[in-house]
């Protein structure tokens, strides 16, 4: 692609990034509607005219299309309001004149001219065939062939220009470019089609044009509908089946072998993008893998007919393999496993059957695929699909027969509630023998700990609670919401093929996002020196914003489509608000867990320093008595033998130097380690101790770090 066209594409990406940051909030209704020509951003055209041999399709959104054109979600009424259209048009002019006009990147007059006249996304298609090339499509608000030629003629000598006037078909060639560029401009539609490539010629361009016809059956369109059906978002699609041989040449052999193991070398098509589909903003990665090449990736098919009390505040879904899928995956793994691994797996199966009375097959036969965590009016509880009651009863019977286990049933109203209590505290106490020896009272308390599970069956699901009250309330509160219907209609998420899903709602989110959007409009107006009448913008109440907004994340393993997707009202930034609690918990965990681990290791290291107190006193006394550090026999007598502490391997006094070496076990710190306490005599004849170590500084007590480590 030549330099000017590359800058043109870069400009669009730059503005699109800014537009994403300022996408408006989710709105439902709006006062006075604007005419469609107030924001005349055309939709994509090449998407519906892709030749069959297109290898890659990329759509770079127009910033105004991404920001302000209706896209089929709850924002549409707000985006159609007259006040919004007036504000966005004024801001567009202000940013073009007063922001881009002073940016060095847009000093090229031709680039500025194209920026002002562009009124559509920029679409690119990588074409294969005898003359590999890039096909570029865009629409300009230029009304005639003469005006298009004037656009280039006005800036002659300052960038690429037309080699000659366009012919009667609107076809011409650019001059002053690094690669051959042929183009066609349609005056009646303003559509510009350009072809760039090292082997592109007038003949190859003429042969390509008849192939650019309406193609409603192109495989890209099916994926586009899942990522960005609006046409105003970003999309990158690739025919992976044809591109994979090239990718194999570019990858390391081990990395490519990993793709083969997962079956991803058989991906036929893939796409990544963000936009609006099925009424929600989406950020998606999608790939198609034929069912005969799935490798270790299971198929998922959820029915999602569990119920909640009212609409859930949040929902977590995990989908486990069916028995049939488990057996397929098991066979696949065992095919590539060695004899030792296969023998261990068989032994585990036999042990489970002997000690518990059920097998791994019983687990996958009894429950699944859906495992749900539901947060609603009744409380927080889980739901697991019951597939085979007999297999489930074998599992319950096997666990309840364990020593110390208790199983009971209780009838309350019309429901039978189950309670299974397992004695796990003795295992916990026995796992730490040192605790039993040093703190027997604590070991005794820990030995009394039990695990409890409460559940009740309702339809095809077992509903579990940490305590029975939430289950009793769930039964008493009869307002039932079908989970699958709630996901489809409220959250706009299709979770039938989801292996993992998190979906949540947030009160007042649309109103808050609308307020942020207005602030962004004000900011853009300020920097663009544009007129912005904030008083004319409708209020959240006037727009009738929805009570709550939603956000979801899911991983899907369908047939044949694999997908990772975030969905939201309009903008990925909303995830920061709706899932802020989850993010905060993750941040706290990321900080607190390593900090606690470091604290634990420092406590173990302190044991060795405490045990070294005796040898330090002995070395000091020996020096004061004899004026020299201990020799071999005395140093050996001062040393502490192995096993003196739980985490200290040994403490050795080196003869002649008096240096004390504290050696730590693997249990104290991974890889073990040593601390060296080195005595030195000052001018007054007093001994001071220096400290160095092979341990990380963060694992040393403060006194050791302060002494010069």
PDB file of N, CA and C in Angstrom, residues 255-321:
ATOM      1  N   UNK A 255       5.404 -24.466  18.750  1.00  0.00           N
ATOM      2  CA  UNK A 255       4.162 -23.706  18.843  1.00  0.00           C
ATOM      3  C   UNK A 255       3.119 -24.268  17.883  1.00  0.00           C
ATOM      4  N   UNK A 256       3.559 -24.621  16.683  1.00  0.00           N
ATOM      5  CA  UNK A 256       2.606 -25.172  15.721  1.00  0.00           C
ATOM      6  C   UNK A 256       2.112 -26.546  16.179  1.00  0.00           C
ATOM      7  N   UNK A 257       2.998 -27.324  16.826  1.00  0.00           N
ATOM      8  CA  UNK A 257       2.583 -28.635  17.351  1.00  0.00           C
ATOM      9  C   UNK A 257       1.496 -28.473  18.404  1.00  0.00           C
ATOM     10  N   UNK A 258       1.583 -27.388  19.199  1.00  0.00           N
ATOM     11  CA  UNK A 258       0.534 -27.121  20.179  1.00  0.00           C
ATOM     12  C   UNK A 258      -0.797 -26.832  19.522  1.00  0.00           C
ATOM     13  N   UNK A 259      -0.787 -26.098  18.409  1.00  0.00           N
ATOM     14  CA  UNK A 259      -2.026 -25.856  17.667  1.00  0.00           C
ATOM     15  C   UNK A 259      -2.613 -27.158  17.148  1.00  0.00           C
ATOM     16  N   UNK A 260      -1.750 -28.029  16.658  1.00  0.00           N
ATOM     17  CA  UNK A 260      -2.213 -29.312  16.124  1.00  0.00           C
ATOM     18  C   UNK A 260      -2.860 -30.138  17.231  1.00  0.00           C
ATOM     19  N   UNK A 261      -2.241 -30.157  18.414  1.00  0.00           N
ATOM     20  CA  UNK A 261      -2.769 -30.949  19.527  1.00  0.00           C
ATOM     21  C   UNK A 261      -4.178 -30.497  19.899  1.00  0.00           C
ATOM     22  N   UNK A 262      -4.416 -29.187  19.853  1.00  0.00           N
ATOM     23  CA  UNK A 262      -5.734 -28.651  20.187  1.00  0.00           C
ATOM     24  C   UNK A 262      -6.712 -28.712  19.018  1.00  0.00           C
ATOM     25  N   UNK A 263      -6.209 -29.051  17.852  1.00  0.00           N
ATOM     26  CA  UNK A 263      -7.073 -29.084  16.684  1.00  0.00           C
ATOM     27  C   UNK A 263      -7.226 -27.736  16.009  1.00  0.00           C
ATOM     28  N   UNK A 264      -6.457 -26.718  16.463  1.00  0.00           N
ATOM     29  CA  UNK A 264      -6.600 -25.384  15.909  1.00  0.00           C
ATOM     30  C   UNK A 264      -5.908 -25.220  14.563  1.00  0.00           C
ATOM     31  N   UNK A 265      -5.118 -26.206  14.167  1.00  0.00           N
ATOM     32  CA  UNK A 265      -4.530 -26.130  12.826  1.00  0.00           C
ATOM     33  C   UNK A 265      -5.590 -26.355  11.755  1.00  0.00           C
ATOM     34  N   UNK A 266      -6.765 -26.825  12.157  1.00  0.00           N
ATOM     35  CA  UNK A 266      -7.845 -27.081  11.205  1.00  0.00           C
ATOM     36  C   UNK A 266      -8.894 -25.968  11.218  1.00  0.00           C
ATOM     37  N   UNK A 267      -8.565 -24.817  11.801  1.00  0.00           N
ATOM     38  CA  UNK A 267      -9.479 -23.677  11.758  1.00  0.00           C
ATOM     39  C   UNK A 267      -9.735 -23.294  10.301  1.00  0.00           C
ATOM     40  N   UNK A 268     -10.987 -23.150   9.927  1.00  0.00           N
ATOM     41  CA  UNK A 268     -11.324 -22.798   8.548  1.00  0.00           C
ATOM     42  C   UNK A 268     -11.476 -21.300   8.345  1.00  0.00           C
ATOM     43  N   UNK A 269     -11.901 -20.585   9.381  1.00  0.00           N
ATOM     44  CA  UNK A 269     -12.048 -19.135   9.291  1.00  0.00           C
ATOM     45  C   UNK A 269     -12.003 -18.557  10.690  1.00  0.00           C
ATOM     46  N   UNK A 270     -11.565 -17.295  10.799  1.00  0.00           N
ATOM     47  CA  UNK A 270     -11.481 -16.643  12.105  1.00  0.00           C
ATOM     48  C   UNK A 270     -11.731 -15.159  11.936  1.00  0.00           C
ATOM     49  N   UNK A 271     -12.197 -14.516  13.010  1.00  0.00           N
ATOM     50  CA  UNK A 271     -12.457 -13.081  12.973  1.00  0.00           C
ATOM     51  C   UNK A 271     -12.243 -12.490  14.353  1.00  0.00           C
ATOM     52  N   UNK A 272     -11.871 -11.221  14.384  1.00  0.00           N
ATOM     53  CA  UNK A 272     -11.756 -10.460  15.623  1.00  0.00           C
ATOM     54  C   UNK A 272     -12.300  -9.074  15.341  1.00  0.00           C
ATOM     55  N   UNK A 273     -12.988  -8.486  16.306  1.00  0.00           N
ATOM     56  CA  UNK A 273     -13.517  -7.156  16.075  1.00  0.00           C
ATOM     57  C   UNK A 273     -14.363  -6.669  17.218  1.00  0.00           C
ATOM     58  N   UNK A 274     -14.866  -5.451  17.073  1.00  0.00           N
ATOM     59  CA  UNK A 274     -15.805  -4.907  18.045  1.00  0.00           C
ATOM     60  C   UNK A 274     -16.855  -4.106  17.290  1.00  0.00           C
ATOM     61  N   UNK A 275     -18.060  -4.096  17.839  1.00  0.00           N
ATOM     62  CA  UNK A 275     -19.163  -3.394  17.208  1.00  0.00           C
ATOM     63  C   UNK A 275     -20.443  -3.717  17.934  1.00  0.00           C
ATOM     64  N   UNK A 276     -21.545  -3.774  17.207  1.00  0.00           N
ATOM     65  CA  UNK A 276     -22.855  -4.058  17.787  1.00  0.00           C
ATOM     66  C   UNK A 276     -23.470  -5.228  17.041  1.00  0.00           C
ATOM     67  N   UNK A 277     -23.950  -6.203  17.799  1.00  0.00           N
ATOM     68  CA  UNK A 277     -24.656  -7.346  17.227  1.00  0.00           C
ATOM     69  C   UNK A 277     -25.733  -7.776  18.210  1.00  0.00           C
ATOM     70  N   UNK A 278     -26.902  -8.105  17.711  1.00  0.00           N
ATOM     71  CA  UNK A 278     -28.029  -8.538  18.545  1.00  0.00           C
ATOM     72  C   UNK A 278     -28.312  -7.544  19.660  1.00  0.00           C
ATOM     73  N   UNK A 279     -28.182  -6.246  19.367  1.00  0.00           N
ATOM     74  CA  UNK A 279     -28.574  -5.221  20.317  1.00  0.00           C
ATOM     75  C   UNK A 279     -27.572  -4.892  21.390  1.00  0.00           C
ATOM     76  N   UNK A 280     -26.386  -5.501  21.378  1.00  0.00           N
ATOM     77  CA  UNK A 280     -25.370  -5.238  22.401  1.00  0.00           C
ATOM     78  C   UNK A 280     -24.038  -4.924  21.740  1.00  0.00           C
ATOM     79  N   UNK A 281     -23.256  -4.085  22.411  1.00  0.00           N
ATOM     80  CA  UNK A 281     -21.886  -3.896  21.987  1.00  0.00           C
ATOM     81  C   UNK A 281     -21.099  -5.159  22.257  1.00  0.00           C
ATOM     82  N   UNK A 282     -20.172  -5.501  21.359  1.00  0.00           N
ATOM     83  CA  UNK A 282     -19.443  -6.756  21.513  1.00  0.00           C
ATOM     84  C   UNK A 282     -17.980  -6.578  21.104  1.00  0.00           C
ATOM     85  N   UNK A 283     -17.133  -7.251  21.849  1.00  0.00           N
ATOM     86  CA  UNK A 283     -15.718  -7.383  21.530  1.00  0.00           C
ATOM     87  C   UNK A 283     -15.464  -8.881  21.448  1.00  0.00           C
ATOM     88  N   UNK A 284     -15.185  -9.381  20.251  1.00  0.00           N
ATOM     89  CA  UNK A 284     -15.242 -10.827  20.024  1.00  0.00           C
ATOM     90  C   UNK A 284     -14.042 -11.351  19.254  1.00  0.00           C
ATOM     91  N   UNK A 285     -13.695 -12.605  19.575  1.00  0.00           N
ATOM     92  CA  UNK A 285     -12.758 -13.396  18.784  1.00  0.00           C
ATOM     93  C   UNK A 285     -13.490 -14.689  18.434  1.00  0.00           C
ATOM     94  N   UNK A 286     -13.593 -14.993  17.149  1.00  0.00           N
ATOM     95  CA  UNK A 286     -14.403 -16.124  16.689  1.00  0.00           C
ATOM     96  C   UNK A 286     -13.577 -16.982  15.737  1.00  0.00           C
ATOM     97  N   UNK A 287     -13.753 -18.300  15.836  1.00  0.00           N
ATOM     98  CA  UNK A 287     -13.076 -19.223  14.912  1.00  0.00           C
ATOM     99  C   UNK A 287     -13.990 -20.405  14.638  1.00  0.00           C
ATOM    100  N   UNK A 288     -13.937 -20.900  13.413  1.00  0.00           N
ATOM    101  CA  UNK A 288     -14.702 -22.088  13.028  1.00  0.00           C
ATOM    102  C   UNK A 288     -13.752 -23.277  12.902  1.00  0.00           C
ATOM    103  N   UNK A 289     -14.094 -24.371  13.600  1.00  0.00           N
ATOM    104  CA  UNK A 289     -13.307 -25.604  13.542  1.00  0.00           C
ATOM    105  C   UNK A 289     -14.269 -26.744  13.239  1.00  0.00           C
ATOM    106  N   UNK A 290     -14.098 -27.453  12.142  1.00  0.00           N
ATOM    107  CA  UNK A 290     -15.004 -28.567  11.820  1.00  0.00           C
ATOM    108  C   UNK A 290     -15.012 -29.608  12.938  1.00  0.00           C
ATOM    109  N   UNK A 291     -16.160 -30.264  13.131  1.00  0.00           N
ATOM    110  CA  UNK A 291     -16.315 -31.185  14.255  1.00  0.00           C
ATOM    111  C   UNK A 291     -15.363 -32.369  14.196  1.00  0.00           C
ATOM    112  N   UNK A 292     -14.911 -32.768  13.002  1.00  0.00           N
ATOM    113  CA  UNK A 292     -14.025 -33.928  12.920  1.00  0.00           C
ATOM    114  C   UNK A 292     -12.593 -33.585  13.310  1.00  0.00           C
ATOM    115  N   UNK A 293     -12.314 -32.301  13.570  1.00  0.00           N
ATOM    116  CA  UNK A 293     -10.950 -31.888  13.902  1.00  0.00           C
ATOM    117  C   UNK A 293     -10.874 -31.197  15.258  1.00  0.00           C
ATOM    118  N   UNK A 294     -11.742 -31.571  16.201  1.00  0.00           N
ATOM    119  CA  UNK A 294     -11.817 -30.821  17.443  1.00  0.00           C
ATOM    120  C   UNK A 294     -10.706 -31.135  18.438  1.00  0.00           C
ATOM    121  N   UNK A 295      -9.991 -32.225  18.271  1.00  0.00           N
ATOM    122  CA  UNK A 295      -8.895 -32.524  19.183  1.00  0.00           C
ATOM    123  C   UNK A 295      -9.361 -32.575  20.621  1.00  0.00           C
ATOM    124  N   UNK A 296      -8.687 -31.808  21.500  1.00  0.00           N
ATOM    125  CA  UNK A 296      -9.006 -31.804  22.925  1.00  0.00           C
ATOM    126  C   UNK A 296     -10.047 -30.756  23.290  1.00  0.00           C
ATOM    127  N   UNK A 297     -10.642 -30.095  22.315  1.00  0.00           N
ATOM    128  CA  UNK A 297     -11.672 -29.106  22.596  1.00  0.00           C
ATOM    129  C   UNK A 297     -13.036 -29.789  22.602  1.00  0.00           C
ATOM    130  N   UNK A 298     -13.728 -29.764  23.737  1.00  0.00           N
ATOM    131  CA  UNK A 298     -15.024 -30.463  23.803  1.00  0.00           C
ATOM    132  C   UNK A 298     -16.127 -29.681  23.106  1.00  0.00           C
ATOM    133  N   UNK A 299     -17.190 -30.368  22.759  1.00  0.00           N
ATOM    134  CA  UNK A 299     -18.404 -29.721  22.282  1.00  0.00           C
ATOM    135  C   UNK A 299     -19.255 -29.372  23.493  1.00  0.00           C
ATOM    136  N   UNK A 300     -19.933 -28.227  23.441  1.00  0.00           N
ATOM    137  CA  UNK A 300     -20.786 -27.792  24.545  1.00  0.00           C
ATOM    138  C   UNK A 300     -22.184 -27.538  24.007  1.00  0.00           C
ATOM    139  N   UNK A 301     -23.174 -28.042  24.731  1.00  0.00           N
ATOM    140  CA  UNK A 301     -24.573 -27.775  24.378  1.00  0.00           C
ATOM    141  C   UNK A 301     -25.380 -27.694  25.669  1.00  0.00           C
ATOM    142  N   UNK A 302     -25.683 -26.472  26.118  1.00  0.00           N
ATOM    143  CA  UNK A 302     -26.439 -26.244  27.347  1.00  0.00           C
ATOM    144  C   UNK A 302     -27.914 -26.004  27.029  1.00  0.00           C
ATOM    145  N   UNK A 303     -28.784 -26.486  27.937  1.00  0.00           N
ATOM    146  CA  UNK A 303     -30.217 -26.215  27.759  1.00  0.00           C
ATOM    147  C   UNK A 303     -30.647 -24.970  28.534  1.00  0.00           C
ATOM    148  N   UNK A 304     -29.994 -24.674  29.637  1.00  0.00           N
ATOM    149  CA  UNK A 304     -30.190 -23.434  30.386  1.00  0.00           C
ATOM    150  C   UNK A 304     -31.638 -23.226  30.810  1.00  0.00           C
ATOM    151  N   UNK A 305     -32.274 -24.252  31.353  1.00  0.00           N
ATOM    152  CA  UNK A 305     -33.642 -24.104  31.829  1.00  0.00           C
ATOM    153  C   UNK A 305     -33.727 -24.122  33.352  1.00  0.00           C
ATOM    154  N   UNK A 306     -32.620 -23.794  34.033  1.00  0.00           N
ATOM    155  CA  UNK A 306     -32.681 -23.575  35.473  1.00  0.00           C
ATOM    156  C   UNK A 306     -33.453 -22.292  35.742  1.00  0.00           C
ATOM    157  N   UNK A 307     -33.872 -22.070  36.985  1.00  0.00           N
ATOM    158  CA  UNK A 307     -34.645 -20.880  37.325  1.00  0.00           C
ATOM    159  C   UNK A 307     -34.005 -20.146  38.494  1.00  0.00           C
ATOM    160  N   UNK A 308     -34.286 -18.846  38.564  1.00  0.00           N
ATOM    161  CA  UNK A 308     -33.847 -18.017  39.687  1.00  0.00           C
ATOM    162  C   UNK A 308     -35.069 -17.330  40.273  1.00  0.00           C
ATOM    163  N   UNK A 309     -34.886 -16.698  41.425  1.00  0.00           N
ATOM    164  CA  UNK A 309     -35.963 -15.942  42.057  1.00  0.00           C
ATOM    165  C   UNK A 309     -35.873 -14.510  41.550  1.00  0.00           C
ATOM    166  N   UNK A 310     -36.756 -14.151  40.635  1.00  0.00           N
ATOM    167  CA  UNK A 310     -36.636 -12.858  39.991  1.00  0.00           C
ATOM    168  C   UNK A 310     -35.436 -12.854  39.057  1.00  0.00           C
ATOM    169  N   UNK A 311     -35.134 -11.702  38.487  1.00  0.00           N
ATOM    170  CA  UNK A 311     -33.975 -11.615  37.607  1.00  0.00           C
ATOM    171  C   UNK A 311     -32.702 -11.618  38.444  1.00  0.00           C
ATOM    172  N   UNK A 312     -31.718 -12.411  38.056  1.00  0.00           N
ATOM    173  CA  UNK A 312     -30.478 -12.464  38.843  1.00  0.00           C
ATOM    174  C   UNK A 312     -29.732 -11.137  38.797  1.00  0.00           C
ATOM    175  N   UNK A 313     -28.980 -10.865  39.864  1.00  0.00           N
ATOM    176  CA  UNK A 313     -28.042  -9.743  39.843  1.00  0.00           C
ATOM    177  C   UNK A 313     -26.805 -10.127  39.041  1.00  0.00           C
ATOM    178  N   UNK A 314     -26.431 -11.392  39.139  1.00  0.00           N
ATOM    179  CA  UNK A 314     -25.254 -11.882  38.422  1.00  0.00           C
ATOM    180  C   UNK A 314     -25.389 -13.392  38.272  1.00  0.00           C
ATOM    181  N   UNK A 315     -24.653 -13.925  37.310  1.00  0.00           N
ATOM    182  CA  UNK A 315     -24.712 -15.361  37.037  1.00  0.00           C
ATOM    183  C   UNK A 315     -23.341 -15.829  36.575  1.00  0.00           C
ATOM    184  N   UNK A 316     -22.921 -16.974  37.096  1.00  0.00           N
ATOM    185  CA  UNK A 316     -21.697 -17.630  36.641  1.00  0.00           C
ATOM    186  C   UNK A 316     -22.072 -19.010  36.131  1.00  0.00           C
ATOM    187  N   UNK A 317     -21.636 -19.330  34.917  1.00  0.00           N
ATOM    188  CA  UNK A 317     -21.921 -20.633  34.313  1.00  0.00           C
ATOM    189  C   UNK A 317     -20.615 -21.332  33.967  1.00  0.00           C
ATOM    190  N   UNK A 318     -20.508 -22.585  34.356  1.00  0.00           N
ATOM    191  CA  UNK A 318     -19.437 -23.466  33.912  1.00  0.00           C
ATOM    192  C   UNK A 318     -20.098 -24.690  33.304  1.00  0.00           C
ATOM    193  N   UNK A 319     -19.572 -25.130  32.185  1.00  0.00           N
ATOM    194  CA  UNK A 319     -20.140 -26.297  31.521  1.00  0.00           C
ATOM    195  C   UNK A 319     -19.090 -27.400  31.489  1.00  0.00           C
ATOM    196  N   UNK A 320     -19.421 -28.559  32.066  1.00  0.00           N
ATOM    197  CA  UNK A 320     -18.502 -29.693  32.074  1.00  0.00           C
ATOM    198  C   UNK A 320     -18.887 -30.651  30.947  1.00  0.00           C
ATOM    199  N   UNK A 321     -17.958 -31.488  30.496  1.00  0.00           N
ATOM    200  CA  UNK A 321     -18.282 -32.399  29.389  1.00  0.00           C
ATOM    201  C   UNK A 321     -19.391 -33.382  29.762  1.00  0.00           C
TER     202      UNK A 321
END
